[in-house]
Amino acid sequence: MVAQQRHVDPAQLEELAQRGVDAAHTAGAQYAEVRITRTVRHRYPFVFERLDVDEERIGVGVRVAVGSGWGFSANPSLYLDDVVQNARDAVSMAQAANVKTVPSIEMGIVPSSKGRWVTPVRIDPFTVSIEEKLDMISYWFNMVREFGLIFPDGGARSWMQFVRQERVLATSDGTLVTQTLFESGGDIVLANGNTFLRTGGAPLHFSVPGLGFAGKGWELFLDAKLEEHIPQWRENAITRRKAGFKINAVGRKTVVCDGATMAAVLDATFGIATQLDRALGYEADAGGTSFLDDPLGMIGSFQVASPKVTVSANRSASAELATVAWDDEGVVPQETTLIQDGILTDFQTTREQAPWLAPYYGRHQRAVRSNGYAAAEDALAITLQQTPNLSLTPNPAEVQLDDLVANVQDGILIEGGIVRTDWQGRNGWLAVPSGFNGNDFAMMRAITNGRIGKVLQGGEVMFNTSQLWKGLQALGGKATQQTVPRSQYGFGDTKAAPKGQPSQSTSHSITAVAATIPNLAIINPARKA
Amino acid sequence: MTNIQPTRPRFLSEADCNDLMRRLSRYSHGGGYTGLVVDSQWVGSTRWARNRIVNASDVCDTKVRVLRIINGALCNAELSINGTSDTALVALLRRAERLTQFSTEGPQEELLTRFQPEPYVSPSLFFESTYDLDAGRRTAAAQPVIQAATDTGMWSAGYFQVTARSMGIFTSWGIGLYFPYTWAECSITARDPKGVGSGWAAVDWPDWSKIDVSALSSVALDKCLKSRNPVAVEPGRYETILEPQAVCDFTQNLIGHLSYGNTASQEEWFNKTPWKPGAIGHARLGERVIDERLTLRADPMDPELGFPPWAFQGQTIADLQWTESYHAATWIEQGVLKQLSYGRETFGIFTLGRSEGLPPSGAFRIDVSGPTASVDEMIATTKRGLLVTRFDLMWPVNNVLQSGVTRDGLWLIENGKISKACKNLQFTESILFALNNIEQVGVPRRAFRPPAYDFQPPQPVIVPALKVRDFSFTALVDAI
């Protein structure tokens, strides 16, 4: 029996998945997909200098369509009998959800896919021994002292994490694919003093750049080359503070956002607002709806941003978190332009959802085809439309961050900003991490007569999404591009937003360039009415 | 209606857990001691939106955590798998045993004698009405909700979830804790198809039969219809009626502050000075901290509030000593601070000389004394104010203030009547300020506060509506 073996040959899992599809078809499914996932997660908090989390999670999930209803049944068992029973239960669920007066689900026709794919990492982090990883942490602890730095508070804010997920998908269209996805990431925070015990202000402290979650392996940490870059990072952090500090004044300012900040803004605004199911009200009782609430009326004509703005979506960018060869419905994902020159031109779709935009696609001679953005966090969660990788197209001219700053007389530079938006993505708040999560590379600094000045304390930007994007005045070039992760395995600001009921989240990356936006409101968040 | 009978056990029984422990003991290498923390659950759900059933689901899952100590060396990773087969358990044990090689701490076996579980109470939280709510019955329950929205030209979206769960802690030296329970949630949103109005109502209980779906549907639909075409009102300070859900959303962080301060760098609300090791008598016990009509308490045996009587908070065998039972606690009585929470080991034994802890479960109820008023009565006695259904997108501003946004119904009250529906507002306010500026109190009611993540024990809340003076709203947020 398949289930007696701890590590199963992919071919055996593929056969198991196929048997599940066959069982669902026999039980009456008009469409069926069986997903099998095995997810292993290892986490190393530096404060403990050990492997602290070793989690393995297996799942078999069967999703079927009968008439208008979706049914889903899942559990962790790899026994064939259980998979077959899952399939039958999923059909029973779908039959219970089917309402004859509601139109049947249409999944369209997609070519079947066969094959295997692995995230192209250089070094599988699970082939690197625990000892080697701990040796690396120990080496870093000692090495940074040579630069007058420490891991503050015993390394309480530093960690690294590795995830490998093996995914098998079989569908009733004949798709049978296996993918192995890797995700690695961490945070290394260095300082010249401990944060908890310090008096008289926070010590200089910064997060090492480039260690956010990515579709990479152990090379993510090897390539960081801390000893080569620490002097420059340290100098950068010191320089930032040299101008001094001042309280952020309320009022309207021109704001220059670095690439990381614009990525956060993009994700929290268009990233959720262009989810078609959300825009049509299917998430109304969960995460919310969208300010783009008339998809067929808006698509192709509605101006959502400055003509300088083009936003695309993909699941193919190298080392980005949503990158796969096939989505969870067996579709080969395609790159999509969601916003072209400021005009809304598409939504994020799945096989069921693409036909909802058929009148628009037809008018523009475009195929009615899923964009390939169906996903689930693992086989124990139902497949939904989930955010893919997003990208804000750079200015073709070589515009640097300094060039954007130079054109501002009285404004603010925001680097490493964090964003929250309301449940429609209609309004939002932009700030920088503070307190325990503060970071000298994530700051607001004053711009005066084209020069960066004092570090600004307090204050946040409150914005209306449409006004922000339509008011965007200038974009940075490719040199200002930064990629930020939103991971289903992340914490705090790097955690991907939940979706669905029960809620789940899936990983994706957002790449954006710097931008200048005038007339944004700076507020004092601690001010009461 | 399709009745779907379960064909397999949906969660682990006590016998199943004991069998797991026996197999772990049998397959262990190297001697020593073994602990098992196991959670298993079945989640049945039905979801609908835009007046159609979207999906029905059944998901079973298990989380098995193994704790090992061999010759004093601790496996101190959180080691887990979600399978219970022999091969899964053997793989997990081998990993745990390997990780003991990385233990850097001294002999730990004396820790084991510390973990003797406190006596714990046994609330009856397993209800067949919840366990039997299969997909067919869930669909049948959703149909009238959908029909009601359809009949008024509105859209309904909503969610039913029923859960049966068991949690257990077992050790090779004879400890065995096991607790099964059920939990049911119902949330309903009604929206105008033009996006100009939205209403919502929800509740969760362990017993599905206590959920009045029809009543919730009516409330959501009524709020949707009455919230349409809202107008902007000026941010400012308002006399504000918070419905019970809004009170739950606004006060839920209060319980986390009702503890002896455990971070020296933070100014704690109920301690006179930041806590220092060994300091006693620094808390504001005996002082009035909120309105004298309010009493804040929690009791796992409360027939209305009941919640699981213990939880494992750690991740290693050493953390078993932190496993604490929840006792009936009255934190604040008629406005006066009576107790603060503390752990059995960290504070109870060493500082207070007590043999048991008083940990917070997260569940709480706010009881009231004196005259109460219904929401309608509160409206009738308000010259100018706001009525809030609930808050969303809550975030801390600093250690005192929090912020958030109203959602699914905000109305202006003028001269004792609701005069207009309002666009949503952001608030910035302090919990203690609000609870010290209360005009009127209502009858406590169950709010909606389901578990936030997989295997999280429920933390139910029962709170009254409150009319609060000078509640601070700082900005307009025109999302609907």
PDB file of N, CA and C in Angstrom, chain A residues 84-158:
ATOM      1  N   VAL A  84     -10.064   7.530  -2.007  1.00  0.00           N
ATOM      2  CA  VAL A  84     -11.299   7.212  -2.730  1.00  0.00           C
ATOM      3  C   VAL A  84     -12.510   7.722  -1.955  1.00  0.00           C
ATOM      4  N   GLN A  85     -12.490   7.531  -0.651  1.00  0.00           N
ATOM      5  CA  GLN A  85     -13.611   8.015   0.159  1.00  0.00           C
ATOM      6  C   GLN A  85     -13.695   9.539   0.140  1.00  0.00           C
ATOM      7  N   ASN A  86     -12.518  10.185   0.154  1.00  0.00           N
ATOM      8  CA  ASN A  86     -12.484  11.648   0.022  1.00  0.00           C
ATOM      9  C   ASN A  86     -13.223  12.084  -1.239  1.00  0.00           C
ATOM     10  N   ALA A  87     -12.930  11.357  -2.323  1.00  0.00           N
ATOM     11  CA  ALA A  87     -13.533  11.705  -3.609  1.00  0.00           C
ATOM     12  C   ALA A  87     -15.053  11.569  -3.538  1.00  0.00           C
ATOM     13  N   ARG A  88     -15.496  10.483  -2.953  1.00  0.00           N
ATOM     14  CA  ARG A  88     -16.954  10.282  -2.845  1.00  0.00           C
ATOM     15  C   ARG A  88     -17.579  11.342  -1.956  1.00  0.00           C
ATOM     16  N   ASP A  89     -16.903  11.656  -0.856  1.00  0.00           N
ATOM     17  CA  ASP A  89     -17.428  12.692   0.052  1.00  0.00           C
ATOM     18  C   ASP A  89     -17.475  14.051  -0.635  1.00  0.00           C
ATOM     19  N   ALA A  90     -16.461  14.340  -1.430  1.00  0.00           N
ATOM     20  CA  ALA A  90     -16.452  15.631  -2.138  1.00  0.00           C
ATOM     21  C   ALA A  90     -17.639  15.719  -3.086  1.00  0.00           C
ATOM     22  N   VAL A  91     -17.953  14.616  -3.755  1.00  0.00           N
ATOM     23  CA  VAL A  91     -19.108  14.625  -4.651  1.00  0.00           C
ATOM     24  C   VAL A  91     -20.394  14.824  -3.850  1.00  0.00           C
ATOM     25  N   SER A  92     -20.476  14.162  -2.701  1.00  0.00           N
ATOM     26  CA  SER A  92     -21.664  14.374  -1.846  1.00  0.00           C
ATOM     27  C   SER A  92     -21.781  15.830  -1.427  1.00  0.00           C
ATOM     28  N   MET A  93     -20.649  16.452  -1.069  1.00  0.00           N
ATOM     29  CA  MET A  93     -20.655  17.871  -0.706  1.00  0.00           C
ATOM     30  C   MET A  93     -21.174  18.712  -1.870  1.00  0.00           C
ATOM     31  N   ALA A  94     -20.634  18.426  -3.058  1.00  0.00           N
ATOM     32  CA  ALA A  94     -21.012  19.221  -4.228  1.00  0.00           C
ATOM     33  C   ALA A  94     -22.493  19.043  -4.539  1.00  0.00           C
ATOM     34  N   GLN A  95     -22.973  17.817  -4.379  1.00  0.00           N
ATOM     35  CA  GLN A  95     -24.395  17.587  -4.623  1.00  0.00           C
ATOM     36  C   GLN A  95     -25.252  18.356  -3.626  1.00  0.00           C
ATOM     37  N   ALA A  96     -24.770  18.443  -2.393  1.00  0.00           N
ATOM     38  CA  ALA A  96     -25.510  19.216  -1.384  1.00  0.00           C
ATOM     39  C   ALA A  96     -25.481  20.702  -1.707  1.00  0.00           C
ATOM     40  N   ALA A  97     -24.382  21.155  -2.326  1.00  0.00           N
ATOM     41  CA  ALA A  97     -24.255  22.583  -2.642  1.00  0.00           C
ATOM     42  C   ALA A  97     -24.936  22.938  -3.964  1.00  0.00           C
ATOM     43  N   ASN A  98     -25.239  21.928  -4.772  1.00  0.00           N
ATOM     44  CA  ASN A  98     -25.817  22.165  -6.091  1.00  0.00           C
ATOM     45  C   ASN A  98     -27.260  22.643  -5.965  1.00  0.00           C
ATOM     46  N   VAL A  99     -27.564  23.725  -6.623  1.00  0.00           N
ATOM     47  CA  VAL A  99     -28.948  24.215  -6.652  1.00  0.00           C
ATOM     48  C   VAL A  99     -29.351  24.244  -8.121  1.00  0.00           C
ATOM     49  N   LYS A 100     -30.404  23.521  -8.433  1.00  0.00           N
ATOM     50  CA  LYS A 100     -30.716  23.300  -9.846  1.00  0.00           C
ATOM     51  C   LYS A 100     -31.099  24.584 -10.575  1.00  0.00           C
ATOM     52  N   THR A 101     -31.556  25.571  -9.844  1.00  0.00           N
ATOM     53  CA  THR A 101     -31.975  26.797 -10.511  1.00  0.00           C
ATOM     54  C   THR A 101     -30.804  27.729 -10.793  1.00  0.00           C
ATOM     55  N   VAL A 102     -29.622  27.363 -10.339  1.00  0.00           N
ATOM     56  CA  VAL A 102     -28.437  28.204 -10.542  1.00  0.00           C
ATOM     57  C   VAL A 102     -27.623  27.591 -11.683  1.00  0.00           C
ATOM     58  N   PRO A 103     -27.080  28.411 -12.577  1.00  0.00           N
ATOM     59  CA  PRO A 103     -26.321  27.854 -13.709  1.00  0.00           C
ATOM     60  C   PRO A 103     -25.150  27.007 -13.232  1.00  0.00           C
ATOM     61  N   SER A 104     -24.852  25.987 -14.014  1.00  0.00           N
ATOM     62  CA  SER A 104     -23.749  25.088 -13.674  1.00  0.00           C
ATOM     63  C   SER A 104     -22.422  25.803 -13.784  1.00  0.00           C
ATOM     64  N   ILE A 105     -21.473  25.282 -13.043  1.00  0.00           N
ATOM     65  CA  ILE A 105     -20.102  25.799 -13.117  1.00  0.00           C
ATOM     66  C   ILE A 105     -19.515  25.422 -14.473  1.00  0.00           C
ATOM     67  N   GLU A 106     -18.882  26.407 -15.117  1.00  0.00           N
ATOM     68  CA  GLU A 106     -18.219  26.152 -16.389  1.00  0.00           C
ATOM     69  C   GLU A 106     -16.724  26.312 -16.194  1.00  0.00           C
ATOM     70  N   MET A 107     -15.990  25.272 -16.476  1.00  0.00           N
ATOM     71  CA  MET A 107     -14.537  25.327 -16.248  1.00  0.00           C
ATOM     72  C   MET A 107     -13.748  25.582 -17.518  1.00  0.00           C
ATOM     73  N   GLY A 108     -14.399  25.675 -18.625  1.00  0.00           N
ATOM     74  CA  GLY A 108     -13.687  25.877 -19.884  1.00  0.00           C
ATOM     75  C   GLY A 108     -12.876  24.636 -20.218  1.00  0.00           C
ATOM     76  N   ILE A 109     -12.241  24.706 -21.346  1.00  0.00           N
ATOM     77  CA  ILE A 109     -11.429  23.565 -21.783  1.00  0.00           C
ATOM     78  C   ILE A 109      -9.979  24.016 -21.770  1.00  0.00           C
ATOM     79  N   VAL A 110      -9.147  23.284 -21.096  1.00  0.00           N
ATOM     80  CA  VAL A 110      -7.724  23.611 -21.124  1.00  0.00           C
ATOM     81  C   VAL A 110      -6.965  22.372 -21.567  1.00  0.00           C
ATOM     82  N   PRO A 111      -5.870  22.580 -22.252  1.00  0.00           N
ATOM     83  CA  PRO A 111      -5.077  21.409 -22.650  1.00  0.00           C
ATOM     84  C   PRO A 111      -4.589  20.700 -21.396  1.00  0.00           C
ATOM     85  N   SER A 112      -4.582  19.389 -21.428  1.00  0.00           N
ATOM     86  CA  SER A 112      -4.061  18.673 -20.269  1.00  0.00           C
ATOM     87  C   SER A 112      -2.543  18.843 -20.225  1.00  0.00           C
ATOM     88  N   SER A 113      -2.012  18.798 -19.048  1.00  0.00           N
ATOM     89  CA  SER A 113      -0.565  18.964 -18.844  1.00  0.00           C
ATOM     90  C   SER A 113      -0.015  17.745 -18.147  1.00  0.00           C
ATOM     91  N   LYS A 114       1.182  17.417 -18.512  1.00  0.00           N
ATOM     92  CA  LYS A 114       1.874  16.324 -17.834  1.00  0.00           C
ATOM     93  C   LYS A 114       3.309  16.785 -17.599  1.00  0.00           C
ATOM     94  N   GLY A 115       3.852  16.447 -16.465  1.00  0.00           N
ATOM     95  CA  GLY A 115       5.250  16.793 -16.264  1.00  0.00           C
ATOM     96  C   GLY A 115       5.579  17.030 -14.815  1.00  0.00           C
ATOM     97  N   ARG A 116       6.813  17.411 -14.592  1.00  0.00           N
ATOM     98  CA  ARG A 116       7.305  17.721 -13.248  1.00  0.00           C
ATOM     99  C   ARG A 116       8.122  18.993 -13.327  1.00  0.00           C
ATOM    100  N   TRP A 117       8.130  19.698 -12.234  1.00  0.00           N
ATOM    101  CA  TRP A 117       8.864  20.974 -12.185  1.00  0.00           C
ATOM    102  C   TRP A 117       9.332  21.211 -10.770  1.00  0.00           C
ATOM    103  N   VAL A 118      10.497  21.813 -10.673  1.00  0.00           N
ATOM    104  CA  VAL A 118      11.061  22.128  -9.365  1.00  0.00           C
ATOM    105  C   VAL A 118      11.504  23.579  -9.378  1.00  0.00           C
ATOM    106  N   THR A 119      11.223  24.321  -8.309  1.00  0.00           N
ATOM    107  CA  THR A 119      11.770  25.684  -8.197  1.00  0.00           C
ATOM    108  C   THR A 119      13.271  25.587  -8.423  1.00  0.00           C
ATOM    109  N   PRO A 120      13.803  26.366  -9.369  1.00  0.00           N
ATOM    110  CA  PRO A 120      15.230  26.216  -9.695  1.00  0.00           C
ATOM    111  C   PRO A 120      16.143  26.839  -8.635  1.00  0.00           C
ATOM    112  N   VAL A 121      16.298  26.149  -7.514  1.00  0.00           N
ATOM    113  CA  VAL A 121      17.227  26.640  -6.494  1.00  0.00           C
ATOM    114  C   VAL A 121      18.604  26.051  -6.761  1.00  0.00           C
ATOM    115  N   ARG A 122      19.604  26.739  -6.236  1.00  0.00           N
ATOM    116  CA  ARG A 122      20.965  26.249  -6.428  1.00  0.00           C
ATOM    117  C   ARG A 122      21.277  25.156  -5.415  1.00  0.00           C
ATOM    118  N   ILE A 123      20.856  25.365  -4.185  1.00  0.00           N
ATOM    119  CA  ILE A 123      21.153  24.395  -3.121  1.00  0.00           C
ATOM    120  C   ILE A 123      19.864  24.117  -2.354  1.00  0.00           C
ATOM    121  N   ASP A 124      19.404  22.895  -2.451  1.00  0.00           N
ATOM    122  CA  ASP A 124      18.234  22.493  -1.674  1.00  0.00           C
ATOM    123  C   ASP A 124      18.579  22.681  -0.189  1.00  0.00           C
ATOM    124  N   PRO A 125      17.891  23.565   0.514  1.00  0.00           N
ATOM    125  CA  PRO A 125      18.288  23.829   1.901  1.00  0.00           C
ATOM    126  C   PRO A 125      18.134  22.624   2.809  1.00  0.00           C
ATOM    127  N   PHE A 126      17.333  21.652   2.398  1.00  0.00           N
ATOM    128  CA  PHE A 126      17.145  20.476   3.228  1.00  0.00           C
ATOM    129  C   PHE A 126      18.252  19.453   3.009  1.00  0.00           C
ATOM    130  N   THR A 127      19.163  19.731   2.084  1.00  0.00           N
ATOM    131  CA  THR A 127      20.355  18.891   1.961  1.00  0.00           C
ATOM    132  C   THR A 127      21.511  19.468   2.766  1.00  0.00           C
ATOM    133  N   VAL A 128      21.306  20.641   3.299  1.00  0.00           N
ATOM    134  CA  VAL A 128      22.331  21.261   4.155  1.00  0.00           C
ATOM    135  C   VAL A 128      22.047  20.826   5.581  1.00  0.00           C
ATOM    136  N   SER A 129      23.043  20.278   6.243  1.00  0.00           N
ATOM    137  CA  SER A 129      22.793  19.691   7.564  1.00  0.00           C
ATOM    138  C   SER A 129      22.446  20.760   8.589  1.00  0.00           C
ATOM    139  N   ILE A 130      21.791  20.325   9.633  1.00  0.00           N
ATOM    140  CA  ILE A 130      21.485  21.222  10.744  1.00  0.00           C
ATOM    141  C   ILE A 130      22.780  21.801  11.307  1.00  0.00           C
ATOM    142  N   GLU A 131      23.779  20.952  11.414  1.00  0.00           N
ATOM    143  CA  GLU A 131      25.064  21.396  11.978  1.00  0.00           C
ATOM    144  C   GLU A 131      25.662  22.538  11.156  1.00  0.00           C
ATOM    145  N   GLU A 132      25.586  22.398   9.842  1.00  0.00           N
ATOM    146  CA  GLU A 132      26.178  23.440   8.998  1.00  0.00           C
ATOM    147  C   GLU A 132      25.421  24.762   9.162  1.00  0.00           C
ATOM    148  N   LYS A 133      24.126  24.655   9.270  1.00  0.00           N
ATOM    149  CA  LYS A 133      23.346  25.884   9.445  1.00  0.00           C
ATOM    150  C   LYS A 133      23.681  26.529  10.797  1.00  0.00           C
ATOM    151  N   LEU A 134      23.743  25.714  11.845  1.00  0.00           N
ATOM    152  CA  LEU A 134      24.057  26.274  13.157  1.00  0.00           C
ATOM    153  C   LEU A 134      25.472  26.836  13.186  1.00  0.00           C
ATOM    154  N   ASP A 135      26.380  26.185  12.477  1.00  0.00           N
ATOM    155  CA  ASP A 135      27.744  26.724  12.393  1.00  0.00           C
ATOM    156  C   ASP A 135      27.738  28.093  11.732  1.00  0.00           C
ATOM    157  N   MET A 136      26.913  28.264  10.720  1.00  0.00           N
ATOM    158  CA  MET A 136      26.834  29.553  10.033  1.00  0.00           C
ATOM    159  C   MET A 136      26.313  30.627  10.983  1.00  0.00           C
ATOM    160  N   ILE A 137      25.298  30.284  11.750  1.00  0.00           N
ATOM    161  CA  ILE A 137      24.745  31.254  12.700  1.00  0.00           C
ATOM    162  C   ILE A 137      25.806  31.631  13.724  1.00  0.00           C
ATOM    163  N   SER A 138      26.502  30.632  14.218  1.00  0.00           N
ATOM    164  CA  SER A 138      27.545  30.880  15.216  1.00  0.00           C
ATOM    165  C   SER A 138      28.648  31.756  14.637  1.00  0.00           C
ATOM    166  N   TYR A 139      29.011  31.478  13.389  1.00  0.00           N
ATOM    167  CA  TYR A 139      30.035  32.290  12.717  1.00  0.00           C
ATOM    168  C   TYR A 139      29.587  33.731  12.627  1.00  0.00           C
ATOM    169  N   TRP A 140      28.329  33.968  12.223  1.00  0.00           N
ATOM    170  CA  TRP A 140      27.839  35.332  12.110  1.00  0.00           C
ATOM    171  C   TRP A 140      27.863  36.059  13.456  1.00  0.00           C
ATOM    172  N   PHE A 141      27.448  35.347  14.501  1.00  0.00           N
ATOM    173  CA  PHE A 141      27.435  35.963  15.836  1.00  0.00           C
ATOM    174  C   PHE A 141      28.801  36.529  16.187  1.00  0.00           C
ATOM    175  N   ASN A 142      29.832  35.771  15.848  1.00  0.00           N
ATOM    176  CA  ASN A 142      31.187  36.219  16.181  1.00  0.00           C
ATOM    177  C   ASN A 142      31.717  37.235  15.177  1.00  0.00           C
ATOM    178  N   MET A 143      31.424  37.029  13.907  1.00  0.00           N
ATOM    179  CA  MET A 143      31.978  37.873  12.848  1.00  0.00           C
ATOM    180  C   MET A 143      31.534  39.319  12.972  1.00  0.00           C
ATOM    181  N   VAL A 144      30.264  39.540  13.315  1.00  0.00           N
ATOM    182  CA  VAL A 144      29.768  40.922  13.301  1.00  0.00           C
ATOM    183  C   VAL A 144      30.429  41.765  14.385  1.00  0.00           C
ATOM    184  N   ARG A 145      30.950  41.128  15.410  1.00  0.00           N
ATOM    185  CA  ARG A 145      31.618  41.895  16.471  1.00  0.00           C
ATOM    186  C   ARG A 145      32.845  42.616  15.940  1.00  0.00           C
ATOM    187  N   GLU A 146      33.455  42.042  14.907  1.00  0.00           N
ATOM    188  CA  GLU A 146      34.643  42.686  14.322  1.00  0.00           C
ATOM    189  C   GLU A 146      34.300  44.037  13.722  1.00  0.00           C
ATOM    190  N   PHE A 147      33.023  44.251  13.482  1.00  0.00           N
ATOM    191  CA  PHE A 147      32.577  45.518  12.916  1.00  0.00           C
ATOM    192  C   PHE A 147      31.911  46.402  13.967  1.00  0.00           C
ATOM    193  N   GLY A 148      32.059  46.024  15.218  1.00  0.00           N
ATOM    194  CA  GLY A 148      31.465  46.820  16.286  1.00  0.00           C
ATOM    195  C   GLY A 148      29.961  46.641  16.386  1.00  0.00           C
ATOM    196  N   LEU A 149      29.484  45.533  15.881  1.00  0.00           N
ATOM    197  CA  LEU A 149      28.042  45.295  15.902  1.00  0.00           C
ATOM    198  C   LEU A 149      27.739  44.016  16.668  1.00  0.00           C
ATOM    199  N   ILE A 150      26.479  43.880  17.054  1.00  0.00           N
ATOM    200  CA  ILE A 150      26.026  42.657  17.711  1.00  0.00           C
ATOM    201  C   ILE A 150      24.682  42.254  17.127  1.00  0.00           C
ATOM    202  N   PHE A 151      24.268  41.072  17.454  1.00  0.00           N
ATOM    203  CA  PHE A 151      22.872  40.680  17.244  1.00  0.00           C
ATOM    204  C   PHE A 151      22.121  41.140  18.494  1.00  0.00           C
ATOM    205  N   PRO A 152      21.338  42.206  18.397  1.00  0.00           N
ATOM    206  CA  PRO A 152      20.756  42.771  19.613  1.00  0.00           C
ATOM    207  C   PRO A 152      19.820  41.806  20.320  1.00  0.00           C
ATOM    208  N   ASP A 153      19.779  41.949  21.632  1.00  0.00           N
ATOM    209  CA  ASP A 153      18.882  41.156  22.469  1.00  0.00           C
ATOM    210  C   ASP A 153      19.077  39.666  22.232  1.00  0.00           C
ATOM    211  N   GLY A 154      20.333  39.304  22.062  1.00  0.00           N
ATOM    212  CA  GLY A 154      20.664  37.892  21.911  1.00  0.00           C
ATOM    213  C   GLY A 154      20.263  37.299  20.583  1.00  0.00           C
ATOM    214  N   GLY A 155      19.892  38.135  19.626  1.00  0.00           N
ATOM    215  CA  GLY A 155      19.448  37.624  18.333  1.00  0.00           C
ATOM    216  C   GLY A 155      17.951  37.425  18.268  1.00  0.00           C
ATOM    217  N   ALA A 156      17.214  38.095  19.165  1.00  0.00           N
ATOM    218  CA  ALA A 156      15.772  37.864  19.266  1.00  0.00           C
ATOM    219  C   ALA A 156      15.024  38.191  17.978  1.00  0.00           C
ATOM    220  N   ARG A 157      15.577  39.078  17.154  1.00  0.00           N
ATOM    221  CA  ARG A 157      14.860  39.450  15.942  1.00  0.00           C
ATOM    222  C   ARG A 157      15.402  38.759  14.692  1.00  0.00           C
ATOM    223  N   SER A 158      16.347  37.882  14.861  1.00  0.00           N
ATOM    224  CA  SER A 158      16.975  37.261  13.692  1.00  0.00           C
ATOM    225  C   SER A 158      16.584  35.805  13.585  1.00  0.00           C
TER     226      SER A 158
END
